Coordinates of C-alpha atoms in Angstrom, one line a residue:
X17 CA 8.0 -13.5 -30.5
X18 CA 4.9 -15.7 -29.9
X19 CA 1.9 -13.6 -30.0
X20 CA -0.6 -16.6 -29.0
X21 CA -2.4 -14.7 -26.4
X22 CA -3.3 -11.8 -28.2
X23 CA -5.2 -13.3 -31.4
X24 CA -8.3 -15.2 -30.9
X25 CA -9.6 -18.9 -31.3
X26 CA -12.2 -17.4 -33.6
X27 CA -12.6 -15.1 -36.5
X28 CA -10.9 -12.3 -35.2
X29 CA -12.4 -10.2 -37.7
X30 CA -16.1 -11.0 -37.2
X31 CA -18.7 -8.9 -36.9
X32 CA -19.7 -7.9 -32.8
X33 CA -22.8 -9.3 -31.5
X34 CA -25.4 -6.6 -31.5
X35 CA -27.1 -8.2 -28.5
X36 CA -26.3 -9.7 -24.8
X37 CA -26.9 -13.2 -24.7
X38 CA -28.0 -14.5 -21.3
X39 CA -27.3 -18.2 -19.9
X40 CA -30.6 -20.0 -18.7
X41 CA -31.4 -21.9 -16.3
X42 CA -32.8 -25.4 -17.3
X43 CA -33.8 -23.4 -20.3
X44 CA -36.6 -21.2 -18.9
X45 CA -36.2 -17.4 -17.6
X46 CA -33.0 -15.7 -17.6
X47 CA -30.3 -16.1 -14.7
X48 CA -29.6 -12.7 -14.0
X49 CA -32.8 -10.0 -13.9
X50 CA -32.1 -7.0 -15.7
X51 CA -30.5 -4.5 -13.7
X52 CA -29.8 -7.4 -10.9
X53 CA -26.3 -8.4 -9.7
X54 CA -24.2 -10.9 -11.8
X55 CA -24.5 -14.1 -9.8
X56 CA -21.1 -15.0 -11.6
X57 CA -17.7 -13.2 -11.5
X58 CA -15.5 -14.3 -13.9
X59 CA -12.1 -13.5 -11.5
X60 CA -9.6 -11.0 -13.0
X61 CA -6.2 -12.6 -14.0
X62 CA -3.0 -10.9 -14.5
X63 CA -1.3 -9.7 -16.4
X64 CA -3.4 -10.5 -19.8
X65 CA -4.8 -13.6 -19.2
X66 CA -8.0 -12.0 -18.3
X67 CA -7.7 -10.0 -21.6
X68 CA -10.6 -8.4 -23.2
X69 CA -11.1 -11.6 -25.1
X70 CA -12.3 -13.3 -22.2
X71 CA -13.9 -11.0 -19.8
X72 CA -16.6 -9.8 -23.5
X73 CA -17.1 -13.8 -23.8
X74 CA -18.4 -13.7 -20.5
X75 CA -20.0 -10.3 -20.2
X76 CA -22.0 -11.8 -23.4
X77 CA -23.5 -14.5 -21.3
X78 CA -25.3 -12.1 -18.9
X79 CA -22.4 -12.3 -16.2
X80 CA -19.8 -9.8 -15.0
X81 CA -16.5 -10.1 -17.2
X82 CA -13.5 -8.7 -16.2
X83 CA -10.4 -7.7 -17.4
X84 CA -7.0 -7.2 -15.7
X85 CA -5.8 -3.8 -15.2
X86 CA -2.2 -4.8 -14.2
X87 CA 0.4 -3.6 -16.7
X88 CA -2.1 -2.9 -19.5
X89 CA 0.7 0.5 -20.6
X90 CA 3.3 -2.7 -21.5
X91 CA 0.7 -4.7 -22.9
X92 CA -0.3 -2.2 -25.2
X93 CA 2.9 -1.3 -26.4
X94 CA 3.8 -4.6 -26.8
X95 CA 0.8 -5.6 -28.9
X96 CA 2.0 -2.3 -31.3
X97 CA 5.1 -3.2 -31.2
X98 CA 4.6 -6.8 -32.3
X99 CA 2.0 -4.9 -35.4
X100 CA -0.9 -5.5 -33.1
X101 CA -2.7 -8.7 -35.2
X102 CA -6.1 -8.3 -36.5
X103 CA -6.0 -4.6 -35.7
X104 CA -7.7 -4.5 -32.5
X105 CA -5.4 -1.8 -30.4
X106 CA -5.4 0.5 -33.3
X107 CA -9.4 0.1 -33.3
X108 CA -9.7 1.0 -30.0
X109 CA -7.7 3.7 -29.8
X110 CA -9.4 5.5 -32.9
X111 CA -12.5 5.8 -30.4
X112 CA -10.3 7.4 -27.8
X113 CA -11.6 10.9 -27.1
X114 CA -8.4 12.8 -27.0
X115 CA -7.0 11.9 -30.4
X116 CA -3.6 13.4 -29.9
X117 CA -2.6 11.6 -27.5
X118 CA -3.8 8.2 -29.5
X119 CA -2.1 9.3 -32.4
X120 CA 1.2 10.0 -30.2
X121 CA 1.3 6.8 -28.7
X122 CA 1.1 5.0 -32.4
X123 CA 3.7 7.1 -33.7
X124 CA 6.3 5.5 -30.9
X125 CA 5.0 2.4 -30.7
X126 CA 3.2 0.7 -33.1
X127 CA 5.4 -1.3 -36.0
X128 CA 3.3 -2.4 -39.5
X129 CA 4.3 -6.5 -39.6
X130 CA 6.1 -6.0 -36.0
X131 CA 9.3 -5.3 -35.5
X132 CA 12.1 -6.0 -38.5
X133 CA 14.5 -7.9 -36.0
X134 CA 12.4 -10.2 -34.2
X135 CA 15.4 -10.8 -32.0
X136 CA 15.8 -7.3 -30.6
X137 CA 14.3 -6.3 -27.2
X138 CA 11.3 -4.3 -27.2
X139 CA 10.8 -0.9 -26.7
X140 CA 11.1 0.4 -23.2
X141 CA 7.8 2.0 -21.6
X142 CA 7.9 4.8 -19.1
X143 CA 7.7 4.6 -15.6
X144 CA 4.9 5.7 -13.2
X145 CA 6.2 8.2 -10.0
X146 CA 5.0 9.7 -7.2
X147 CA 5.6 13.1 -9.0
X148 CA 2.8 12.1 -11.2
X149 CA 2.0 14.1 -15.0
X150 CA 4.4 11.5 -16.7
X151 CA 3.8 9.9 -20.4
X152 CA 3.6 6.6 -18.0
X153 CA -0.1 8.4 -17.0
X154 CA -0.8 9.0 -20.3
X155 CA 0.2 5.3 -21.8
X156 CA -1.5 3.9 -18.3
X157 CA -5.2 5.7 -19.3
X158 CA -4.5 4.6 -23.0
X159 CA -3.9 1.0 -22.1
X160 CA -7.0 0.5 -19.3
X161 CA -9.3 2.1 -22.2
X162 CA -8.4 0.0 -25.1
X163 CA -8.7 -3.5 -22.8
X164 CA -12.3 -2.5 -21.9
X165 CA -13.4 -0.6 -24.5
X166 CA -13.0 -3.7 -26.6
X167 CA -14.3 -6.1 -23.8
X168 CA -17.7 -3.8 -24.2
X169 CA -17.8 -3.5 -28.4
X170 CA -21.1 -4.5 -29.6
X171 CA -23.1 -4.9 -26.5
X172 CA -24.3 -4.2 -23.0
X173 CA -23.3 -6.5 -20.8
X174 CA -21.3 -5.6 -17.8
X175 CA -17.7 -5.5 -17.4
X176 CA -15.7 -5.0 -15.0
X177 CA -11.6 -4.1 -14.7
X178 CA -9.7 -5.8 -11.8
X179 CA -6.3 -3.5 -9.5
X180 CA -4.4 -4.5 -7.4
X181 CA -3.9 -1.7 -4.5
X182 CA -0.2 -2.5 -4.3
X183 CA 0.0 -0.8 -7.3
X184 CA -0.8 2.4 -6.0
X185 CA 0.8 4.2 -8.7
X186 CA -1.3 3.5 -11.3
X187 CA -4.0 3.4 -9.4
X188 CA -6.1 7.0 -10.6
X189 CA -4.9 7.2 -14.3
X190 CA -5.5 3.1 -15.1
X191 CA -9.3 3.6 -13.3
X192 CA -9.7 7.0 -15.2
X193 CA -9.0 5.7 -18.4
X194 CA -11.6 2.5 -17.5
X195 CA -14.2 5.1 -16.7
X196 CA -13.9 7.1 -19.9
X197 CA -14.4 3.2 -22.0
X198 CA -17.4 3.0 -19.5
X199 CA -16.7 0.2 -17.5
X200 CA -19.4 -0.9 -14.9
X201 CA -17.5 -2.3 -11.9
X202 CA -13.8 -1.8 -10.9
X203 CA -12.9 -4.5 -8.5
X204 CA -9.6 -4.0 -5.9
X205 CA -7.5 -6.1 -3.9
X206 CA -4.1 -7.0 -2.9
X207 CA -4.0 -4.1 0.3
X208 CA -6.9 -2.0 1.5
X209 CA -8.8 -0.3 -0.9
X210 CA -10.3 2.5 1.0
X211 CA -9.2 5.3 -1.3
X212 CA -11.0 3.2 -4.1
X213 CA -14.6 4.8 -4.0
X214 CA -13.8 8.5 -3.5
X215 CA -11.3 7.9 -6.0
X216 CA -13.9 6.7 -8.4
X217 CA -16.7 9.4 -7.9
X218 CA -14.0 11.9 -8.6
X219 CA -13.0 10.7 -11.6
X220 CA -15.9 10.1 -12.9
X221 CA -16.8 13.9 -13.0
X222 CA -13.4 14.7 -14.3
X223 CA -12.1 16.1 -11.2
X224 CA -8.1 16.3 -9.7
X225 CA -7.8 13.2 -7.6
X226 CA -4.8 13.0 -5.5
X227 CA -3.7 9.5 -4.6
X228 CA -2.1 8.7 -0.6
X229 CA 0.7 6.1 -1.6
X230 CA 2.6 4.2 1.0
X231 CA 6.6 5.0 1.5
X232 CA 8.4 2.8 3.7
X233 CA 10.1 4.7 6.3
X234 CA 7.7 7.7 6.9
X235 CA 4.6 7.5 8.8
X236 CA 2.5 10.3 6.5
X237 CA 1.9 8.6 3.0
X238 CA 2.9 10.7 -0.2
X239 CA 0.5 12.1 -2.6
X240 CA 0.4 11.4 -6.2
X241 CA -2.3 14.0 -7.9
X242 CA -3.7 13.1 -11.3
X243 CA -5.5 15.8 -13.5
X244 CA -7.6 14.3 -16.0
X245 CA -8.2 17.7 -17.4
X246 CA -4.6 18.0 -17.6
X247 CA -4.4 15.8 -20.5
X248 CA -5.7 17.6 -23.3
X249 CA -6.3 21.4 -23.7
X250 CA -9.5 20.4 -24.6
X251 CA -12.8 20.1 -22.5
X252 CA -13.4 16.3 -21.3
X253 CA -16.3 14.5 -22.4
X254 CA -19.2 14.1 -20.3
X255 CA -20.6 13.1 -17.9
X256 CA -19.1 10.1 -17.3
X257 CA -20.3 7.0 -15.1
X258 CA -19.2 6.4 -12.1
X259 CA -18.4 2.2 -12.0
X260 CA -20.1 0.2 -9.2
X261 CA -17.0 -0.6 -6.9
X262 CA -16.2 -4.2 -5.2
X263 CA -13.6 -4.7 -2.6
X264 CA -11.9 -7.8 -3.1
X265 CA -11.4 -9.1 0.8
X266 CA -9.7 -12.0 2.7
X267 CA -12.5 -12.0 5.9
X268 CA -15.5 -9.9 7.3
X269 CA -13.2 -7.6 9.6
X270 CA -11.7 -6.2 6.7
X271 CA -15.3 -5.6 5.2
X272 CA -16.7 -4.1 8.1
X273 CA -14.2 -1.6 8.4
X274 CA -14.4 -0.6 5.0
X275 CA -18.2 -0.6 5.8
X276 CA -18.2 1.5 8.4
X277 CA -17.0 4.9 6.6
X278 CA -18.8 6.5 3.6
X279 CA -16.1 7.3 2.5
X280 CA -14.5 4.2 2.1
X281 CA -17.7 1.8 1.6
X282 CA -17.8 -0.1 -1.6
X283 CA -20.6 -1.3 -3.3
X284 CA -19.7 -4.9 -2.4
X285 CA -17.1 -7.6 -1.7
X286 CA -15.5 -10.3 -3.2
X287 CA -14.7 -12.6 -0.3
X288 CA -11.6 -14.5 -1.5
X289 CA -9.9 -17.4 -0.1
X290 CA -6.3 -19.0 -0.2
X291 CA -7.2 -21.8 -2.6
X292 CA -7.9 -19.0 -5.0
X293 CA -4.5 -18.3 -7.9
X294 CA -2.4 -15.5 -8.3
X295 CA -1.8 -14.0 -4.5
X296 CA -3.3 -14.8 -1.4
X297 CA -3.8 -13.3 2.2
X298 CA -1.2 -14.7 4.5
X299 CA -2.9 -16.8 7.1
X300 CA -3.8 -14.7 10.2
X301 CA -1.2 -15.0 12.8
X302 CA 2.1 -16.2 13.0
X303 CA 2.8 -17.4 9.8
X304 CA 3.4 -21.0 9.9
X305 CA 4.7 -23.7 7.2
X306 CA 3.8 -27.1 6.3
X307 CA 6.4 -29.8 5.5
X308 CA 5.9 -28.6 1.7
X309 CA 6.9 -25.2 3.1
X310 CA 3.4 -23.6 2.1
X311 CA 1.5 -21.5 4.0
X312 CA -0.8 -23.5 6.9
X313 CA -4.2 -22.6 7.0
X314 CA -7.0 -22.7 9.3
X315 CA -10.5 -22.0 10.5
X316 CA -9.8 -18.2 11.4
X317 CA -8.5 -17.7 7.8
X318 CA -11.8 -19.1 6.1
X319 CA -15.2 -16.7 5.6
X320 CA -18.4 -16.1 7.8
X321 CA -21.2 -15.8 4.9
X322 CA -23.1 -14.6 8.1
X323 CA -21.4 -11.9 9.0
X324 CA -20.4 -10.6 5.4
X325 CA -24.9 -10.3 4.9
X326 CA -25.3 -8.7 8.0
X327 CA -23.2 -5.6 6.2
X328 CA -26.2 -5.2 4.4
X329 CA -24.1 -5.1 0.6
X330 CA -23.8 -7.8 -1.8
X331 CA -20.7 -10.2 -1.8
X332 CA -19.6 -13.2 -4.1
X333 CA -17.4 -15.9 -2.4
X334 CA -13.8 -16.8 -4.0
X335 CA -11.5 -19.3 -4.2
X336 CA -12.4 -23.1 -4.9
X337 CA -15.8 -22.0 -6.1
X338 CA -15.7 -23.6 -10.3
X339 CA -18.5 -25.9 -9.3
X340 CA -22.6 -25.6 -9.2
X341 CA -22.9 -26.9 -5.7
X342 CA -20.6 -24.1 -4.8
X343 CA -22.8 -21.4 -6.2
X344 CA -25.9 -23.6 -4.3
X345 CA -24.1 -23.1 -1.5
X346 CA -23.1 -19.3 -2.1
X347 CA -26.4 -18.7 -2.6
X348 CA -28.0 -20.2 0.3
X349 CA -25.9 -18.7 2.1
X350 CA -26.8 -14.8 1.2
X351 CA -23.8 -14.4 -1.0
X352 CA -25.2 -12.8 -4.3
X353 CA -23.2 -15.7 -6.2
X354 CA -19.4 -16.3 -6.8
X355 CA -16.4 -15.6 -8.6
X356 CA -14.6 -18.3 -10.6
X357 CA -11.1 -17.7 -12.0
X358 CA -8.9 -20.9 -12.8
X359 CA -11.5 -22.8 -14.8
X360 CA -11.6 -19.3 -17.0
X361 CA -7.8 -19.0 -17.4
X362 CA -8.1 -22.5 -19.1
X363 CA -10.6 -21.5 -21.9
X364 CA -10.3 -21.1 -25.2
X365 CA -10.6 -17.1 -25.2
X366 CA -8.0 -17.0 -22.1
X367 CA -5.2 -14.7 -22.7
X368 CA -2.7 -17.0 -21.4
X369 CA 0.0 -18.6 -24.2
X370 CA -1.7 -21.6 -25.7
X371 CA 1.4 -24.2 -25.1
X372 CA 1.3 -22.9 -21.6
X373 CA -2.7 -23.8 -21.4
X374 CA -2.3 -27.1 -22.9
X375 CA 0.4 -27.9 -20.8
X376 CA -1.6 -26.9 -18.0
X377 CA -4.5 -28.8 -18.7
X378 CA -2.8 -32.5 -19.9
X379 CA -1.0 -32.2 -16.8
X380 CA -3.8 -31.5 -14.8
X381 CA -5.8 -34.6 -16.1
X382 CA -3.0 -36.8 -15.6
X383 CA -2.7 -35.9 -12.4
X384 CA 0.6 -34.4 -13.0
X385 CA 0.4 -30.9 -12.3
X386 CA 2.1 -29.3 -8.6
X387 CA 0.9 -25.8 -8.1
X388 CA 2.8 -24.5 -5.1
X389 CA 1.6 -21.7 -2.8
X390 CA 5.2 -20.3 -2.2
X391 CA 5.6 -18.1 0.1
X392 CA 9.3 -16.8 -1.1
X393 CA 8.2 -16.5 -4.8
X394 CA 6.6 -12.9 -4.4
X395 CA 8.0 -9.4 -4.1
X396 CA 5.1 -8.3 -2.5
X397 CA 5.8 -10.9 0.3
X398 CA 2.4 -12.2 -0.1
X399 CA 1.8 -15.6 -1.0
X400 CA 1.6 -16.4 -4.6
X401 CA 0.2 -19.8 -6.9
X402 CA 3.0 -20.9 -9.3
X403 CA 2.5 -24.2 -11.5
X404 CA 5.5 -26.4 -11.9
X405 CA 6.2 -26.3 -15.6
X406 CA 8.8 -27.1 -17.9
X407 CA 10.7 -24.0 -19.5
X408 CA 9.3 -21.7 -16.7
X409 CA 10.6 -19.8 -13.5
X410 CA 8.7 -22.7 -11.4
X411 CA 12.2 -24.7 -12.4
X412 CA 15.0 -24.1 -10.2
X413 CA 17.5 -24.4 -13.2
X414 CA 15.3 -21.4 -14.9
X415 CA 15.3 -19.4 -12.3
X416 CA 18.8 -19.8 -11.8
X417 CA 19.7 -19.2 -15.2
X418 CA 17.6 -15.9 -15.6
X419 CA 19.7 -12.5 -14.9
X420 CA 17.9 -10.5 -12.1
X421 CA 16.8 -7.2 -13.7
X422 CA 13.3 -4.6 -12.6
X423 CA 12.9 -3.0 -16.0
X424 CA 8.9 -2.8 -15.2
X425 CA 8.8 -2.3 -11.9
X426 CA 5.2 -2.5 -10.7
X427 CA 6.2 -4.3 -7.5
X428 CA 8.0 -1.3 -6.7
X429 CA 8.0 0.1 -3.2
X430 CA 8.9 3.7 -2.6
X431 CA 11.5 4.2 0.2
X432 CA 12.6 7.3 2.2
X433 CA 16.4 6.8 2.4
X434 CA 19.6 8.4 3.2
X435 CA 19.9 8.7 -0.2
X436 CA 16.3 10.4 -0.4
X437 CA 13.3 8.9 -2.1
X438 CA 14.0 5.7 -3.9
X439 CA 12.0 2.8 -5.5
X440 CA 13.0 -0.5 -4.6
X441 CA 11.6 -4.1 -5.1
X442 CA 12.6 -7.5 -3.7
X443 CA 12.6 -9.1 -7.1
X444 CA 15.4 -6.7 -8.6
X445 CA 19.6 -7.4 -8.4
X446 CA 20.1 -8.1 -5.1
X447 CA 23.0 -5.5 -4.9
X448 CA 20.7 -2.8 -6.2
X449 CA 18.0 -3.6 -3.6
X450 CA 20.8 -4.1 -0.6
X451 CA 22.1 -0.4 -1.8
X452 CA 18.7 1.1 -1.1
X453 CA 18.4 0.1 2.0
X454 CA 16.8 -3.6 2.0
X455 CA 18.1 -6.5 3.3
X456 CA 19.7 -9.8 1.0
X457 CA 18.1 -12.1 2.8
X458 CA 14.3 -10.2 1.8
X459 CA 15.6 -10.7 -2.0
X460 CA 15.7 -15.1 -1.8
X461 CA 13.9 -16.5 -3.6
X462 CA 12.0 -13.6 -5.1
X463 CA 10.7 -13.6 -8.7
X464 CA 10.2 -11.0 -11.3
X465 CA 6.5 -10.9 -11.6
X466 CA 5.9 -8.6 -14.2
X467 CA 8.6 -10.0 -16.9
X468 CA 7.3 -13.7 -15.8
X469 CA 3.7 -13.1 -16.4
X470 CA 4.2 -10.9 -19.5
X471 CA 6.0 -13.8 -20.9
X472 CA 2.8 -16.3 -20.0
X473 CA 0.5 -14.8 -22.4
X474 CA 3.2 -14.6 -25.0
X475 CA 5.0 -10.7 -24.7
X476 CA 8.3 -12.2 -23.4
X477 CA 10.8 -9.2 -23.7
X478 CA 13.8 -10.2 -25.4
X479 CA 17.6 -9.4 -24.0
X480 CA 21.1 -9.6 -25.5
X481 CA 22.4 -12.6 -26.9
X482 CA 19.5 -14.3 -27.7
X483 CA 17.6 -14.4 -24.0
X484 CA 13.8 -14.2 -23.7
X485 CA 12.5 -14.1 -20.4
X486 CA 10.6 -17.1 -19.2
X487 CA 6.9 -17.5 -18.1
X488 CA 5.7 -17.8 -14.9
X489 CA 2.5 -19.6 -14.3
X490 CA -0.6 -18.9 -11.7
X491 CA -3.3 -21.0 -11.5
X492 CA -5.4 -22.6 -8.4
X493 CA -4.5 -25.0 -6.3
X494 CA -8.2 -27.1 -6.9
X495 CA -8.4 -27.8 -10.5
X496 CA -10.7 -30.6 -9.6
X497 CA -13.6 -29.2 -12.0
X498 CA -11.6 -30.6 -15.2
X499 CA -13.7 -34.3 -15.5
X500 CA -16.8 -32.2 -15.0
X501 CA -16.5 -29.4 -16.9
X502 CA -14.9 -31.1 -20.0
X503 CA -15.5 -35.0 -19.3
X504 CA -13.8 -35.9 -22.6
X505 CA -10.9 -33.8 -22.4
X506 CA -12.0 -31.1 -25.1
X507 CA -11.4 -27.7 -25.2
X508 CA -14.2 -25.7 -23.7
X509 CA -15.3 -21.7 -24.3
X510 CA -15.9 -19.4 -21.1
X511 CA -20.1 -19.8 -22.3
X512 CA -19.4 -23.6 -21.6
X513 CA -18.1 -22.6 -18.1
X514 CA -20.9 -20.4 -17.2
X515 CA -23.6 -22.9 -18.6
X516 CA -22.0 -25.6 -16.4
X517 CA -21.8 -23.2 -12.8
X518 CA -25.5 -22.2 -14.3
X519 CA -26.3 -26.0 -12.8
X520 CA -26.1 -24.4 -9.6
X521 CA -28.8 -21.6 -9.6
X522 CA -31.9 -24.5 -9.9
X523 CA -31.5 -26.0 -6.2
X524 CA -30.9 -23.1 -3.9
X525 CA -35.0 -22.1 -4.1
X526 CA -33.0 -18.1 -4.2
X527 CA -34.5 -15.4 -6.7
X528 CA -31.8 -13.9 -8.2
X529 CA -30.8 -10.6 -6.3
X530 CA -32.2 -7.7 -8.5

C-alpha cells in the first residue's frame, strides 16, 4: 500500500526548528503581533490531508495551522500498521502522559517494516458509541494527540485541530486528547457547535464531560459521558489549557445565536462560503438545482462582514479567499483575515497522495479539471466538492464497481427503532440501511466518505481478492490562484502560499488585530 501521504518532501529526519519563523510584510515588521490573531487560517482538510506536516509548515510562518481531527484513531493505526516511516507515531506517542495505554495501542497495532502480506486488509479499529468508555475513546485521544503534538514539535507557533460536529461521537475524547498535546484553537463546523466551549473548559481541567448527541426519532438527545480521569488510575497532568475556540459558520444568524449565550459563545467565527471544498451549507431555502444539478446559490447565502463585527469577536472569511486582494478585502472589511484551504491541499507538505496532487494540479492548469458540488454524493446530505478524476469514486464505472460496505462509520447516525437503538448511514448497503428504518431512495447516489478519503492520502484499506478502495477527491471549486501562486508551474511549499496571501496585508492601511 502507498504510503505517500505520510512521509515528507523533506528530510523527515531533520532536526525541529527551535524557533517560529514569521512571514513579513514587504520585508519590514512582522505580520502577526505577538499574542495578536493569525490573520491567516490555513483551513482544516479531511481526513489527513491537513496532516501535521502541513498545519507545523504553517504554524512556523507565524499563522494558525491546523490539522484535521476526523478519523485520526484509523489514521493512526494505519500509519502502525504500515511500520509508521520515519518513526513519527511512535515518537509521539513516547511523550504521551499515560504510557500504558501508548504502549497498548503499539502492541496491537504497530508492525516493524509493515505488514508481511501487503495484500491483506488492515486491521479493523473499534467503534465509537453512545455508551461511551470504549478502546475507540482511548485510540480516538491517542490519535488527536499524536497529529498535534507533532504539528507543535520544536516551536511555538499556534495550531489549531479542525471537527466536524456531525461527528458527535468523537467529539470530547478527539478534543481531550488535542488539549493534553496543547493545541491553541479547536475550530467546529458541519452542525451547530454550541456544546463546543463548555465542552472545552471542562476538559481542559480534567473534568467528566457528558456529550448531548442527536438520535433520529426522539426529541431529547442522548448523552455520551467521557471521563478523562477514567483512563488511567493515575492522577492527570496539569493544568491543562483551555484552546481558544472558533465556530466555523455559513452566515451571521448562526453567529449571533451562538453569541448570544455564554454558554455557547466561541471565541470567534470562521465565516465559510459554498465555493469553499469538502462540505458546504445547503443554500437557504428550497433547495434548488442548476442544469449541472448543483446546488443554486444566491445573495441570502453569501456573508454580511457588517453584521459578523458588530458581534464584537473576531472572524476570518472562507471560501474563494487564496488571493491577497481577498485578505485586502477581509481586512477592510473588519474580518481579522481569512482562511485559505485548496491552495494548501496542493502543497508540497499536503497530506494528500502525491499522484492524486499532481493529477490535480496538471489538470487544473490545463483547464481540465471538473469539481462538482454534488448534492447526492454525501451521507450527511450536505453538499460536498468531489474532483472528476481517473481511478476515483468521481467515475461512474468506479463507483459502480465498488461493493457498498460502512466498516468506519463516522457518518453514522443513531436511530431509535423498533428494533431499539441502531446506527445507520446513507452510504452503507442499501439493504442494511432500508432494514433500519431508512428509505432506498435516501441511499442513491451516496458515497463512502471515510474509506474514499482514507484512500486519498494513501491508507486505502484492502478487501478480498485483490480490491483496494478507491480515492475520493475534495478540493474547491476556484482554483484560479494556480498562474499566480506558481506562474511556472512548480511545486510550491505552504511558506510560499502564505508569502504570496502576505501581498495582501500592505494595502488595507489595517494594524494587525492584537
Amino acid at each position: 500500500m502507498a504510503a505517500t501521504a505520510h512521509q515528507p518532501t523533506s528530510d523527515p529526519d531533520a532536526p525541529a526548528r527551535p524557533t517560529v519563523h514569521r512571514a513579513t510584510d514587504a520585508g519590514s515588521a512582522p505580520v502577526r503581533a505577538p499574542g495578536g490573531h493569525p490573520w491567516l487560517i490555513q483551513g482544516g482538510m479531511g481526513v489527513g490531508v491537513s496532516g501535521w506536516r502541513l498545519a507545523r509548515a504553517v504554524s512556523l510562518t507565524g499563522q494558525l495551522g491546523v490539522v484535521s481531527g476526523t478519523a485520526l484513531d484509523v489514521v493512526l493505526a494505519r500509519v502502525l500498521q504500515t511500520g509508521d516511516p520515519g518513526g513519527h507515531a511512535r515518537r509521539a506517542l513516547a511523550a504521551f502522559p499515560i504510557p500504558e495505554l501508548a504502549r497498548a495501542v503499539l502492541d496491537r497495532h504497530f508492525r516493524e517494516g509493515g505488514p508481511t502480506d501487503p495484500s491483506a486488509p488492515l486491521r479493523a479499529t473499534p467503534r465509537l458509541r453512545v455508551t461511551g468508555g470504549t478502546p475507540a475513546d482511548v485510540l480516538t485521544v491517542l490519535g488527536n494527540f499524536v497529529e498535534v503534538w507533532l504539528a507543535k514539535e520544536g516551536h511555538d507557533g499556534l495550531v489549531g485541530v479542525n471537527y466536524l460536529e456531525k461527528i458527535q461521537l468523537a467529539t470530547a475524547p478527539a478534543m481531550f486528547g488535542a488539549i493534553l498535546a496543547g493545541v491553541d484553537h479547536v475550530l467546529v463546523g458541519a452542525g451547530v457547535p454550541g456544546q463546543i466551549p463548555a465542552l472545552a473548559s471542562r476538559l481542559a481541567r480534567g473534568e467528566p464531560c457528558v456529550t448531548r448527541i442527536s438520535v433520529e426519532g426522539d426529541e431529547e438527545p442522548l448523552e455520551h459521558l467521557f471521563d478523562p480521569g477514567a483512563l488511567s488510575a493515575d492522577p492527570l497532568p496539569g493544568p491543562l489549557r483551555r484552546p481558544r475556540v472558533l465556530a466555523i459558520v455559513s452566515l451571521p444568524v448562526l453567529a449571533a445565536y451562538l453569541n448570544r449565550d455564554e454558554a455557547t459563545r466561541p471565541d470567534g467565527f470562521v465565516v465559510e462560503t459554498s465555493r469553499a471544498g469538502g462540505h458546504s451549507a445547503p443554500p437557504r431555502g428550497p433547495m434548488a438545482l442548476d442544469d449541472a444539478g448543483e446546488p443554486v446559490y444566491g445573495p441570502r447565502d453569501e456573508p454580511d462582514p457588517a453584521k459578523m463585527a458588530a458581534l464584537g469577536l473576531p472572524f476570518w472569511l472562507a471560501g474563494g479567499q487564496a488571493s491577497p486582494e481577498a485578505v485586502a478585502a477581509a481586512r477592510a472589511a473588519g474580518a481579522a483575515g481569512v482562511q485559505v484551504g485548496s491552495a494548501f491541499a496542493l502543497c508540497e507538505e499536503s497530506g494528500m497522495a502525491r499522484h492524486l496532487r499532481e493529477e490535480l494540479l496538471d489538470r487544473a492548469r490545463a483547464g481540465t479539471l471538473t469539481v462538482r458540488n454534488d448534492p447526492q454524493a454525501s451521507p450527511t446530505a450536505f453538499p460536498f466538492k468531489v474532483a472528476r478524476l481517473p481511478g476515483t469514486v468521481s467515475e461512474p464505472e468506479v463507483a459502480r464497481a465498488r461493493r457498498r460496505v460502512c466498516d468506519l462509520g463516522f457518518l453514522r447516525t443513531p436511530v431509535r427503532s423498533e428494533r431499539g437503538l441502531v446506527y445507520r448511514c446513507a452510504a452503507e448497503p442499501v439493504t442494511a440501511y432500508v432494514r433500519k428504518g431508512g428509505n432506498a431512495a435516501d441511499a442513491h447516489g451516496r458515497q463512502c466518505l471515510c474509506n474514499g478519503l482514507l484512500a486519498t492520502i494513501g491508507l486505502a484499506q484492502r478487501r478480498p481478492g485483490g480490491r483496494v478502495e478507491p480515492p475520493l477527491v475534495t478540493i474547491g471549486k476556484d482554483l484560479s490562484f494556480l498562474p499566480r501562486l506558481s506562474p511556472d508551474a512548480s511545486p510550491y511549499t505552504a511558506a510560499d502560499v502564505v508569502a504570496w496571501l502576505a501581498g495582501g496585508l500592505g494595502t488595507t492601511g489595517v494594524t494587525p488585530p492584537v
